[in-house]
Short mmCIF file of C-alpha atoms in Angstrom, two decimals:
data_model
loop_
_atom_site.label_atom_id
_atom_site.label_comp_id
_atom_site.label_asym_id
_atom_site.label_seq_id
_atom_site.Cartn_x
_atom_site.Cartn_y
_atom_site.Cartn_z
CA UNK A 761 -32.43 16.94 -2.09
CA UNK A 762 -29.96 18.05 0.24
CA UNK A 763 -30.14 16.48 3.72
CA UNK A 764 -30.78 18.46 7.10
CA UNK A 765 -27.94 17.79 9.48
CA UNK A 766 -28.50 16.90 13.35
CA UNK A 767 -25.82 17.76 15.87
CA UNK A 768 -26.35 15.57 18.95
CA UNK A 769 -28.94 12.64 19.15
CA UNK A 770 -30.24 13.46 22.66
CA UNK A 771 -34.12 13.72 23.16
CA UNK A 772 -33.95 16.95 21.00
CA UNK A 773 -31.97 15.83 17.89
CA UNK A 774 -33.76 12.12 17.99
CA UNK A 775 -37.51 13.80 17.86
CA UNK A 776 -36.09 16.21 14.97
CA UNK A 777 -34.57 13.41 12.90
CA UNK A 778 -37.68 11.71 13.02
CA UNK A 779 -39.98 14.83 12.16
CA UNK A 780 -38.08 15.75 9.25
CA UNK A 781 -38.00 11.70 8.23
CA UNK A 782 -41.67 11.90 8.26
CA UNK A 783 -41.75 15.30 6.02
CA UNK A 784 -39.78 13.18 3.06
CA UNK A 785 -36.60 14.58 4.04
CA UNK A 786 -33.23 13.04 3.89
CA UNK A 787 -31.26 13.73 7.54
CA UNK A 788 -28.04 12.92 8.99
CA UNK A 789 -27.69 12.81 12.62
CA UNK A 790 -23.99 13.08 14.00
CA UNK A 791 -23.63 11.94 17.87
CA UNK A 792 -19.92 11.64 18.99
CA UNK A 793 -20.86 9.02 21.41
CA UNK A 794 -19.71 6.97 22.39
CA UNK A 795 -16.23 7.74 20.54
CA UNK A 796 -16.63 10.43 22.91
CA UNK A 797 -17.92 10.13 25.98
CA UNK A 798 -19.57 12.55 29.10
CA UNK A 799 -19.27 12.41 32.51
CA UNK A 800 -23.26 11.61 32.68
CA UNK A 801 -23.97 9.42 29.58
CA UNK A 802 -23.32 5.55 30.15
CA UNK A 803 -24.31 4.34 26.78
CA UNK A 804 -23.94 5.07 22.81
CA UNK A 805 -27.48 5.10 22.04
CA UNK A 806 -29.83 7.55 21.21
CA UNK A 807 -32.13 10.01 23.71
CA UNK A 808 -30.77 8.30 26.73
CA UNK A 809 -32.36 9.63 29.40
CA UNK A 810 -29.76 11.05 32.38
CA UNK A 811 -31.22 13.03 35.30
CA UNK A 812 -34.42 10.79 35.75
CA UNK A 813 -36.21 8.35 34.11
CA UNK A 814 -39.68 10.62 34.18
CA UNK A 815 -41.69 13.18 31.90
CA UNK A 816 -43.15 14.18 34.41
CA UNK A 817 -47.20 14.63 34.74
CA UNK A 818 -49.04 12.88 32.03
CA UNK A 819 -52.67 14.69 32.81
CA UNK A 820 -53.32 16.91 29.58
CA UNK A 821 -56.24 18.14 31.33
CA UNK A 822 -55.13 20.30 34.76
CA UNK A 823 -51.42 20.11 34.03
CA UNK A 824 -49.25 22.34 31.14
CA UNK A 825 -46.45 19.60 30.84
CA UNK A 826 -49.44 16.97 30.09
CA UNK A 827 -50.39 18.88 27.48
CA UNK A 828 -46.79 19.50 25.84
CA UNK A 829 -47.15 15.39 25.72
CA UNK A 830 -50.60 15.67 24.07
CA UNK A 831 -48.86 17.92 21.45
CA UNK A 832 -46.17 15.76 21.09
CA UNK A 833 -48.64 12.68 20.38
CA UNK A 834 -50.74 14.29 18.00
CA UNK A 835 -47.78 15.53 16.14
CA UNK A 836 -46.15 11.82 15.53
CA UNK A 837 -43.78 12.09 18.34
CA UNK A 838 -41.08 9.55 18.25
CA UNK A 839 -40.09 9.99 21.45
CA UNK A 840 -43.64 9.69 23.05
CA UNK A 841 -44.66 6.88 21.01
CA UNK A 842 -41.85 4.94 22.57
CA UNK A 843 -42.27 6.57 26.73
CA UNK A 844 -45.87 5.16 25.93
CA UNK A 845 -44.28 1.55 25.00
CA UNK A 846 -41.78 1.77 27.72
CA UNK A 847 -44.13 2.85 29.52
CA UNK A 848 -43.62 2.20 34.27
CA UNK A 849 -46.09 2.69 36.76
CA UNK A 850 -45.44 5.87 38.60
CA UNK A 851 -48.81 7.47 39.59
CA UNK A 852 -50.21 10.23 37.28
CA UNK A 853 -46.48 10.96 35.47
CA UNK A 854 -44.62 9.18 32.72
CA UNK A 855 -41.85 6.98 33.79
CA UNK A 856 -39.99 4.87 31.43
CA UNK A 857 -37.85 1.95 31.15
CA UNK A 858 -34.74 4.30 30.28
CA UNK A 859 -32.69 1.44 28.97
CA UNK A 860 -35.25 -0.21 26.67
CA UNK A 861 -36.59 3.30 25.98
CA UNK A 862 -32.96 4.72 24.26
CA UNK A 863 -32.71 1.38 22.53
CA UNK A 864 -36.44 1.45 21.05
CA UNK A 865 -35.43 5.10 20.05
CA UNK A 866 -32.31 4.10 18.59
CA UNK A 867 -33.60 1.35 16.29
CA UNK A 868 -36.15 3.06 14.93
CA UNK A 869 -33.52 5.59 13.70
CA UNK A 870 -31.82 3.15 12.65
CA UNK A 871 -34.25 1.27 10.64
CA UNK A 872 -35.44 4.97 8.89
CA UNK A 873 -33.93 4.92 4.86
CA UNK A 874 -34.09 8.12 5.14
CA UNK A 875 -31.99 8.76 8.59
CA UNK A 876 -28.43 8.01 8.57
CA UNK A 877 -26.50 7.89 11.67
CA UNK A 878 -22.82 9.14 11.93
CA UNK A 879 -20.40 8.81 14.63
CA UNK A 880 -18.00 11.37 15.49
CA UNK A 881 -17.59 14.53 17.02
CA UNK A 882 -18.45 17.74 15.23
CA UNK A 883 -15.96 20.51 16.76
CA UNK A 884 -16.80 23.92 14.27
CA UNK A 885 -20.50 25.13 13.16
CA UNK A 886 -20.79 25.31 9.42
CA UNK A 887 -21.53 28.21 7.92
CA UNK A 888 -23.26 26.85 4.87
CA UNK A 889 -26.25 24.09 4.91
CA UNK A 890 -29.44 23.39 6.67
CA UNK A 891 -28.46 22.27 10.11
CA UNK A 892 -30.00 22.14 13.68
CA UNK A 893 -27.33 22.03 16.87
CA UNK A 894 -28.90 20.20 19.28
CA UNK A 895 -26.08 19.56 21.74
CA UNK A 896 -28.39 19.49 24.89
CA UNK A 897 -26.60 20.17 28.79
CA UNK A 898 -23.02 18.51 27.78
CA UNK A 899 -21.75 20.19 24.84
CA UNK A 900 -18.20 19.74 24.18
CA UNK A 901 -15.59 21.94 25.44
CA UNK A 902 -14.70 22.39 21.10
CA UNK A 903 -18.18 23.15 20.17
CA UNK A 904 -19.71 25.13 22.94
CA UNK A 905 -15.82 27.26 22.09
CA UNK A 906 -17.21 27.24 18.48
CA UNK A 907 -20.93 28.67 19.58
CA UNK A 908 -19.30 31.44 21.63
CA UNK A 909 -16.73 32.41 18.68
CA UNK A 910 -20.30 32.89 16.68
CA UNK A 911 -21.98 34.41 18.74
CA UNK A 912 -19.39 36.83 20.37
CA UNK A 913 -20.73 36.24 23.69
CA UNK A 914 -20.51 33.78 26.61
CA UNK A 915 -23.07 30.80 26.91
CA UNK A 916 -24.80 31.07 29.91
CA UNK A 917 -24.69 28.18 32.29
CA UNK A 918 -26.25 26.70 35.44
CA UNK A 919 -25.62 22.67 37.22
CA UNK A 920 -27.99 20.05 37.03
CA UNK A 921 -27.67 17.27 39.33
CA UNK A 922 -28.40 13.72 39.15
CA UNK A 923 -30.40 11.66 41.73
CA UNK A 924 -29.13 7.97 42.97
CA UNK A 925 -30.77 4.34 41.98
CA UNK A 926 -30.98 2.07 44.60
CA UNK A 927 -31.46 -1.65 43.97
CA UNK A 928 -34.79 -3.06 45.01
CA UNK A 929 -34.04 -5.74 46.37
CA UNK A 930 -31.71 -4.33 48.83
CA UNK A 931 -34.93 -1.72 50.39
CA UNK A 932 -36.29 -2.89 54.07
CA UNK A 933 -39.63 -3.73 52.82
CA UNK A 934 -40.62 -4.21 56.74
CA UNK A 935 -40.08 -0.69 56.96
CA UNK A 936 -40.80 0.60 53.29
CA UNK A 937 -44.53 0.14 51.72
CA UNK A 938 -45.60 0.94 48.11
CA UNK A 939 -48.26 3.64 48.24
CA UNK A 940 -48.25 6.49 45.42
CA UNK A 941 -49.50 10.06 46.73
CA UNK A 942 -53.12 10.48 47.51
CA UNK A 943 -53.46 7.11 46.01
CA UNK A 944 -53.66 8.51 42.37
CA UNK A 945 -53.34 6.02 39.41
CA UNK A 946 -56.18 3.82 37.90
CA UNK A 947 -54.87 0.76 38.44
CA UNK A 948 -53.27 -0.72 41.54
CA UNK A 949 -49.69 -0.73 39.93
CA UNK A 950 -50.57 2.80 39.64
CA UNK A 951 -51.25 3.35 43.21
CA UNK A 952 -48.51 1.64 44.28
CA UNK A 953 -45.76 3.10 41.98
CA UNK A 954 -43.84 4.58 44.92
CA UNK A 955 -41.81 2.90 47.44
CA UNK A 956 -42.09 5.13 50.52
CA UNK A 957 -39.30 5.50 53.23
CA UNK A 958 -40.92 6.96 56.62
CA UNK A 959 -39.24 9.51 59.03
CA UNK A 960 -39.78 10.59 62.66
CA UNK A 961 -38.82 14.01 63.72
CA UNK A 962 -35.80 13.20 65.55
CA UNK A 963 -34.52 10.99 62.15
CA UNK A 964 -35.41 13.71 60.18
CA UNK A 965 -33.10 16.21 61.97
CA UNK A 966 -30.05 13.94 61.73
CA UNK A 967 -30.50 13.65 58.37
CA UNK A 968 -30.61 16.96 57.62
CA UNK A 969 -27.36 17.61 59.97
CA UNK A 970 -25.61 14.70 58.65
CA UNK A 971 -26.65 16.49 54.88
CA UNK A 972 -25.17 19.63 55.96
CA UNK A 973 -21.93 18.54 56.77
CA UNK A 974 -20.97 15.92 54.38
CA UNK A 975 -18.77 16.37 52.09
CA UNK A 976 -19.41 18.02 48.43
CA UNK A 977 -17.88 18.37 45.08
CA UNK A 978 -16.01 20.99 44.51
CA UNK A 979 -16.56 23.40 41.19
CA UNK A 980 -13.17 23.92 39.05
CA UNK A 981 -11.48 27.31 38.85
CA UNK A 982 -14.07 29.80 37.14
CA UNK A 983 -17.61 27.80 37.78
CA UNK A 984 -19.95 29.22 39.67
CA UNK A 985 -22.88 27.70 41.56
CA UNK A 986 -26.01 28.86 39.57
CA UNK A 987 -28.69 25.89 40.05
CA UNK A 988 -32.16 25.77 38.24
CA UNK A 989 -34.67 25.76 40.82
CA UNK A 990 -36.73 23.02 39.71
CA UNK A 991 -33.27 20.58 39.37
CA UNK A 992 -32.00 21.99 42.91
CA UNK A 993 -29.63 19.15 44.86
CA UNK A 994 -30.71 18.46 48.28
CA UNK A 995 -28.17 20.23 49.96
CA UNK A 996 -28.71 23.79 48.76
CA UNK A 997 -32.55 23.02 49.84
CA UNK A 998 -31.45 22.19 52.95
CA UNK A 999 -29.23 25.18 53.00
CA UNK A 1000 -32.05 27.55 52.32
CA UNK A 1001 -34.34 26.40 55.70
CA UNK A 1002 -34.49 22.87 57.49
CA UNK A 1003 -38.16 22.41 56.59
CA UNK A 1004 -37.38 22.80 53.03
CA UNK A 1005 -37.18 19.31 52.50
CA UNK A 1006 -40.24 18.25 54.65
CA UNK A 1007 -42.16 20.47 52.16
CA UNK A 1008 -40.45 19.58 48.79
CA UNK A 1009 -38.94 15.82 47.76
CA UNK A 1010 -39.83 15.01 51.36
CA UNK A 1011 -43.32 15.80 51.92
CA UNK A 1012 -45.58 13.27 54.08
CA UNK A 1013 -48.76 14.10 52.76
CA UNK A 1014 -51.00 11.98 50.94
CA UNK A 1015 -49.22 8.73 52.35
CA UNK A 1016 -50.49 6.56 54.90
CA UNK A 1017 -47.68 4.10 56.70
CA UNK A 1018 -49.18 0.84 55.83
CA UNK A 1019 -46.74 -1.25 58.27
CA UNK A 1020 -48.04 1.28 61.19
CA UNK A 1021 -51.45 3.57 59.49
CA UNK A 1022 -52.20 5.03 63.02
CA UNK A 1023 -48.78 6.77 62.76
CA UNK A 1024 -47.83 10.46 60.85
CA UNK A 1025 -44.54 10.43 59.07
CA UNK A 1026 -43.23 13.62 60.04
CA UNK A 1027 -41.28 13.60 56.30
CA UNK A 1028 -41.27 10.61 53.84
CA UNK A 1029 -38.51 9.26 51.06
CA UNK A 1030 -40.08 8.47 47.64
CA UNK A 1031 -38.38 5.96 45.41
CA UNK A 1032 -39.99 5.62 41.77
CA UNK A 1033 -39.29 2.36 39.54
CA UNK A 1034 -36.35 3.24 37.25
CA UNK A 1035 -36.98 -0.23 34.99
CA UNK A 1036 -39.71 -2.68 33.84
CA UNK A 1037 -38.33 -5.78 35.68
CA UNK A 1038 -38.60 -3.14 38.97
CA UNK A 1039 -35.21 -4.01 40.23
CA UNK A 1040 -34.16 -0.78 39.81
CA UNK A 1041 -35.32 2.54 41.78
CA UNK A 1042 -34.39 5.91 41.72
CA UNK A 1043 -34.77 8.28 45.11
CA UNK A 1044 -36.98 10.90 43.93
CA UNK A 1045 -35.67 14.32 44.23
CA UNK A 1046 -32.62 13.65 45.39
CA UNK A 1047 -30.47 15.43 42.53
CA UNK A 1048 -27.10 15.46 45.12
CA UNK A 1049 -23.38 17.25 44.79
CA UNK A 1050 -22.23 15.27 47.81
CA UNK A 1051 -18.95 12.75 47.11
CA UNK A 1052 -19.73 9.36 46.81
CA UNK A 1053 -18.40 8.60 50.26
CA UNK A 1054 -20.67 10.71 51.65
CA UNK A 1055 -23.95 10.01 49.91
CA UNK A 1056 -23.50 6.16 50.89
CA UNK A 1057 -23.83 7.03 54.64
CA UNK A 1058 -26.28 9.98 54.57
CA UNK A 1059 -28.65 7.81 52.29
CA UNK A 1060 -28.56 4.79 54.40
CA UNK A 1061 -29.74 7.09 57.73
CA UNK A 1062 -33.19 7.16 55.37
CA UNK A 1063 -35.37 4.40 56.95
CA UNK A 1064 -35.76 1.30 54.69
CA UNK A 1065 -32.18 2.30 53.42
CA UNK A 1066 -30.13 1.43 55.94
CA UNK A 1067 -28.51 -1.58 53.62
CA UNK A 1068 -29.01 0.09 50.13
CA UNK A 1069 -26.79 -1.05 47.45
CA UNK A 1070 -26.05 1.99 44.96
CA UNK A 1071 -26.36 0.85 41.11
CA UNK A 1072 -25.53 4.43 40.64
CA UNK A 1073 -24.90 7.71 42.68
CA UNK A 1074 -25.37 11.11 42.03
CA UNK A 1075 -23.63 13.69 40.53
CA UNK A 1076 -23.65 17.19 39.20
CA UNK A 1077 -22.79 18.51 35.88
CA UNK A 1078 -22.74 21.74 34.24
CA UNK A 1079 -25.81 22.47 31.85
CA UNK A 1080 -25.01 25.43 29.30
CA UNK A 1081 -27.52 27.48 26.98
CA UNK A 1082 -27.74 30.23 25.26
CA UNK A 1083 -29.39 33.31 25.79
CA UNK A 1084 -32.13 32.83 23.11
CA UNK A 1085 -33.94 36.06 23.57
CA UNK A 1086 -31.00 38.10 21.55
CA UNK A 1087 -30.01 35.17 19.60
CA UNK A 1088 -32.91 33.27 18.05
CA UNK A 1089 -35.73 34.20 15.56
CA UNK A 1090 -39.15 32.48 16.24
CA UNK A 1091 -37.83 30.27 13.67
CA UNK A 1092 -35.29 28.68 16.19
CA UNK A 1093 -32.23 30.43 13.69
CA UNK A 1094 -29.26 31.90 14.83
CA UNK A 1095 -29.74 35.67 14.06
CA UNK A 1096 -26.22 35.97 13.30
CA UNK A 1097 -26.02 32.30 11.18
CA UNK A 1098 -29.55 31.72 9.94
CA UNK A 1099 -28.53 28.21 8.43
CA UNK A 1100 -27.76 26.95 12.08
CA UNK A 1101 -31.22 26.27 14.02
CA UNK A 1102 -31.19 25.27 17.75
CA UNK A 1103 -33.05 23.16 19.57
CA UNK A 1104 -33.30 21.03 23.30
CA UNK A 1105 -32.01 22.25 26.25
CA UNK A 1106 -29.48 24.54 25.14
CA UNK A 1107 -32.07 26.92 24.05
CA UNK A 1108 -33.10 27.31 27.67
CA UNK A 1109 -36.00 25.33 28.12
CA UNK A 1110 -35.63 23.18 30.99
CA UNK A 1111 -36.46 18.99 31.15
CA UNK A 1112 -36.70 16.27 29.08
CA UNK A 1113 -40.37 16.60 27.57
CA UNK A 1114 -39.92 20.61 26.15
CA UNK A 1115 -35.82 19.68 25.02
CA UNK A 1116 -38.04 16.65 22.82
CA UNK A 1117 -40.72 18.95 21.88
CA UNK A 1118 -37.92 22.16 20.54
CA UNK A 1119 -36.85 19.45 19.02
CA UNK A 1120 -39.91 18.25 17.12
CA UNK A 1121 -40.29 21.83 16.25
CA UNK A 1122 -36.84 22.39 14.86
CA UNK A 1123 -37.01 19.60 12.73
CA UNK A 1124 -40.19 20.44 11.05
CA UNK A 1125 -39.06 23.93 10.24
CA UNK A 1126 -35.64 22.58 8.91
CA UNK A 1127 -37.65 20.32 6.90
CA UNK A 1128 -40.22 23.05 5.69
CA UNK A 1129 -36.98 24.89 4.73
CA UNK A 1130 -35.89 21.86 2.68
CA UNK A 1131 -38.73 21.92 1.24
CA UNK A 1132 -38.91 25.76 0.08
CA UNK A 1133 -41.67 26.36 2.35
CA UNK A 1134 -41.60 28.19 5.96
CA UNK A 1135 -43.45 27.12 8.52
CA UNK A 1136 -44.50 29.63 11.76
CA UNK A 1137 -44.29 28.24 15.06
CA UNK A 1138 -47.29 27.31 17.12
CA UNK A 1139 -49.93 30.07 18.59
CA UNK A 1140 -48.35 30.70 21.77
CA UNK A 1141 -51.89 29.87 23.49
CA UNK A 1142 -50.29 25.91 23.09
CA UNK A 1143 -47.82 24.75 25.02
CA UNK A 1144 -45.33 24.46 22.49
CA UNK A 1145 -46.08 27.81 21.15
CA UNK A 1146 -46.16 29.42 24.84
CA UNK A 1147 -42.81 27.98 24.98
CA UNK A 1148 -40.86 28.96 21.93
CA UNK A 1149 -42.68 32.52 22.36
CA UNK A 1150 -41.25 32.66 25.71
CA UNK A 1151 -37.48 31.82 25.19
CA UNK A 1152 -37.23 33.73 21.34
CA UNK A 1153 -38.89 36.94 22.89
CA UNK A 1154 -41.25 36.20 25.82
CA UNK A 1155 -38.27 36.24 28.19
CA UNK A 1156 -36.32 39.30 29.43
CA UNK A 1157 -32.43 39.17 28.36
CA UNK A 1158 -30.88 40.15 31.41
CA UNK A 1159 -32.85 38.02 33.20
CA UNK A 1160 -33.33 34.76 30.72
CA UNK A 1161 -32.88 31.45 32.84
CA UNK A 1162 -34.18 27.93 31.77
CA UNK A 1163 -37.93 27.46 31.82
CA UNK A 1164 -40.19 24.58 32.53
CA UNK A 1165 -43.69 24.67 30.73
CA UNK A 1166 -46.22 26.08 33.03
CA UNK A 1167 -49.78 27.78 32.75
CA UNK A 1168 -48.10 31.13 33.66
CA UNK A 1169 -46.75 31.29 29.86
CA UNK A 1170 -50.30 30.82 28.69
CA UNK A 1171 -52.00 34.21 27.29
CA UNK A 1172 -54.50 34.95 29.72
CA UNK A 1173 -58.14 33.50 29.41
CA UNK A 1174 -61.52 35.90 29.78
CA UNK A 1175 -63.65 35.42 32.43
CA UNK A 1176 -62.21 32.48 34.39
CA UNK A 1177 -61.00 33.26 38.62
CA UNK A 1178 -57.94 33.69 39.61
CA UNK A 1179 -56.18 31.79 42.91
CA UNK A 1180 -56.16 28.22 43.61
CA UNK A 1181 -59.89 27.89 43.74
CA UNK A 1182 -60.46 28.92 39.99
CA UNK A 1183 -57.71 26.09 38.27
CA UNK A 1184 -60.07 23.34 37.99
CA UNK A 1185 -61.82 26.06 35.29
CA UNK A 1186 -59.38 27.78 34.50
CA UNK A 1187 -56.75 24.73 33.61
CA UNK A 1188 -59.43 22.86 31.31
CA UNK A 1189 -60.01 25.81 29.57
CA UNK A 1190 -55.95 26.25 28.95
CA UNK A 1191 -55.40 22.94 27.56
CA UNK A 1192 -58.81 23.03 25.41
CA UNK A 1193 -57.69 26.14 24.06
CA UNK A 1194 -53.95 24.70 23.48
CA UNK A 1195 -55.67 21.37 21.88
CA UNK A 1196 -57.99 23.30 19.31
CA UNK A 1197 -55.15 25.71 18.46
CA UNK A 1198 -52.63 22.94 18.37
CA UNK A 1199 -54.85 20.70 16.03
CA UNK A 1200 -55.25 24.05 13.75
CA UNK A 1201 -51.79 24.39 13.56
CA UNK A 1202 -50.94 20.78 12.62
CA UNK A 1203 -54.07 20.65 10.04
CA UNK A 1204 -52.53 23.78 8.26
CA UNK A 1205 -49.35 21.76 7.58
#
């Protein structure tokens, strides 16, 4: 049998290796690092996780990203099996380990007969062969040249940015407390996932000055500035209105000071564990373009912070996709080079969880294909359905920017309210729905 053929083992092409592994069928995964390397990646292995070391919410009840995980799960996801192993405390969402979680990915590729790993960079798409591109935000310069020479147009393309990691032991813990919003977790390492940085008013508007005027990077000849709003640095939301912040990354509700509980923050820091020994935290939200220089002395103005030591700063890097609704089938194909499949981010869905879960789709319709046999994507009443319904078709052209999984690309349910006061009805009755459909879906297989 002729293998399936992975460009890129991100999230993406590690889920659809293992997928098509499971279906019987031989794969090869090429990943040119870390012969080649990218401004954001610090390691050869597999799925390493870049951005943030979260999937977000883990409720598959009241949440559409919980469900996507529930899918995932039920569907022999590689790459939840090992975010559940890997597992950090961090409220109601799904942190990880990152390093432990890329090397537990990474070995079980490894130990697969039927997955074979090759190094090196792949520069041309072939035009023969069963293969899935699954490049993710950092494509190289060669390949994302090859895509456009295919498909005769150019790849759209926004920045993501990355958010600092502080060392622990280097937070004010006199100032600081561990609290996570509202409380929420079932277990006290739950409810204290977060390590919380208070502000008054008056340190709240110096920070935000001292934010507007440092120093950023600078885009190269030819970039523009298009941003995803859900990956948005702090400094374009503090460009857009000085409160943003106080009601975004920075919000104080749901946090009581425990050094002084009489006292209202007026806005609040968040720091979420970034490893399992917890010496390690990342500043939540704080995706930054400012130069190193600068994000040293804005960061230590945050109370708690004032002697941080950086184990890594941010940074901003371009993210490109394509335009999906003109150039996919609901089979993930290129219309124009059906033996090339996409999957992950470059597709334009947006964070970690739906890049894995295009993945896992991709590689079970490459391996369906193998196996003379085609295989129709999810009902788009599941999450992974509403999501490959949305970017192959769902999506206006013109308009077509990356997409989170959300309720909103749901089909609409009969008889439940509208407004904030019908989701605790209406959200059950999503995810049910999804969960039945979902289970149907797999059961046909």
């Amino acid at each position: 049998m002729e293998p399936v053929h992975i460009i890129g083992a991100g999230l993406a092409g590690s889920e659809a290796a293992w997928q098509i592994a499971r279906m019987g069928v031989p794969v090869v995964l090429h990943e040119m690092r870390p012969q080649v390397e990218t401004f954001a990646h610090k390691s050869g292995d597999c799925a390493e996780m870049v951005c943030s070391n979260s999937f977000r919410s883990d409720d598959d009840v009241m949440n559409a990203v919980g469900q996507l995980h529930w899918e995932m799960r039920a569907a022999g996801g590689l790459i939840m099996e090992m975010a559940g192993r890997h597992r950090l405390p961090a409220g109601g969402a799904l942190a990880v380990d990152r390093e432990a979680f890329s090397a537990a990915v990474t070995a079980a590729l490894q130990a697969d007969p039927l997955i074979t790993i090759l190094p090196g960079e792949i520069t041309e798409l072939p035009d023969h062969g069963n293969w899935i591109v699954a490049t993710g935000p950092l494509t190289s310069d060669a390949l994302a040249g090859a895509i456009r020479g295919v498909t005769g147009t150019e790849a759209l393309a926004f920045f993501d940015a990355i958010a600092p990691i502080v060392h622990a032991d280097t937070i004010d813990m006199s100032v600081a407390w561990e609290q996570s919003r509202y409380d929420k977790g079932e277990t006290l390492a739950e409810q204290k996932a977060y390590i919380n940085c208070p502000m008054n008013r008056d340190e709240y508007e110096a920070f935000i000055d001292a934010l507007l005027a440092a120093d950023k990077t600078e885009f190269h000849e030819g970039e523009t500035a298009g941003y995803f709003d859900g990956c948005l640095p702090i400094e374009v939301m503090a460009e857009r209105g000085r409160e943003t912040l106080r009601h975004g990354p920075m919000k104080p509700v749901g946090l009581t000071n425990a050094h002084k509980p009489e006292e209202k923050a007026y806005a609040v820091v968040q720091l979420r564990r970034d490893n399992a020994l917890g010496t390690l935290y990342n500043i939540v939200g704080f995706q930054t373009k400012m130069k190193y220089g600068a994000q040293t002395l804005v960061f230590r103005m945050i109370p708690g912070l004032q002697d941080a030591s950086f184990a890594r700063l941010g940074g901003i890097h371009r993210n490109s996709f394509l335009n999906s609704p003109t150039l996919l089938d609901d089979r993930m194909r290129l219309r124009l080079r059906p033996n090339l499949r996409f999957a992950g981010q470059v597709t334009g869905v947006e964070g970690y969880v739906e890049s894995a879960a295009m993945g896992l789709l991709a590689g079970r319709m490459a391996a369906a294909q193998a196996l003379g046999r085609d295989l129709a994507p999810p009902p788009f009443t599941t999450a992974t359905g509403a999501l490959i319904h949305h970017i192959t078709g769902g999506a206006e052209a013109k308009t077509f920017q990356p997409m989170n999984v959300n309720f909103g690309l749901f089909p609409p349910l009969p008889d439940t309210r509208s407004g904030r006061r019908g989701r605790k009805d209406r959200y059950p009755a999503y995810t049910q729905r999804a969960k039945d459909d979902y289970s149907a879906w797999l059961a046909a297989q």
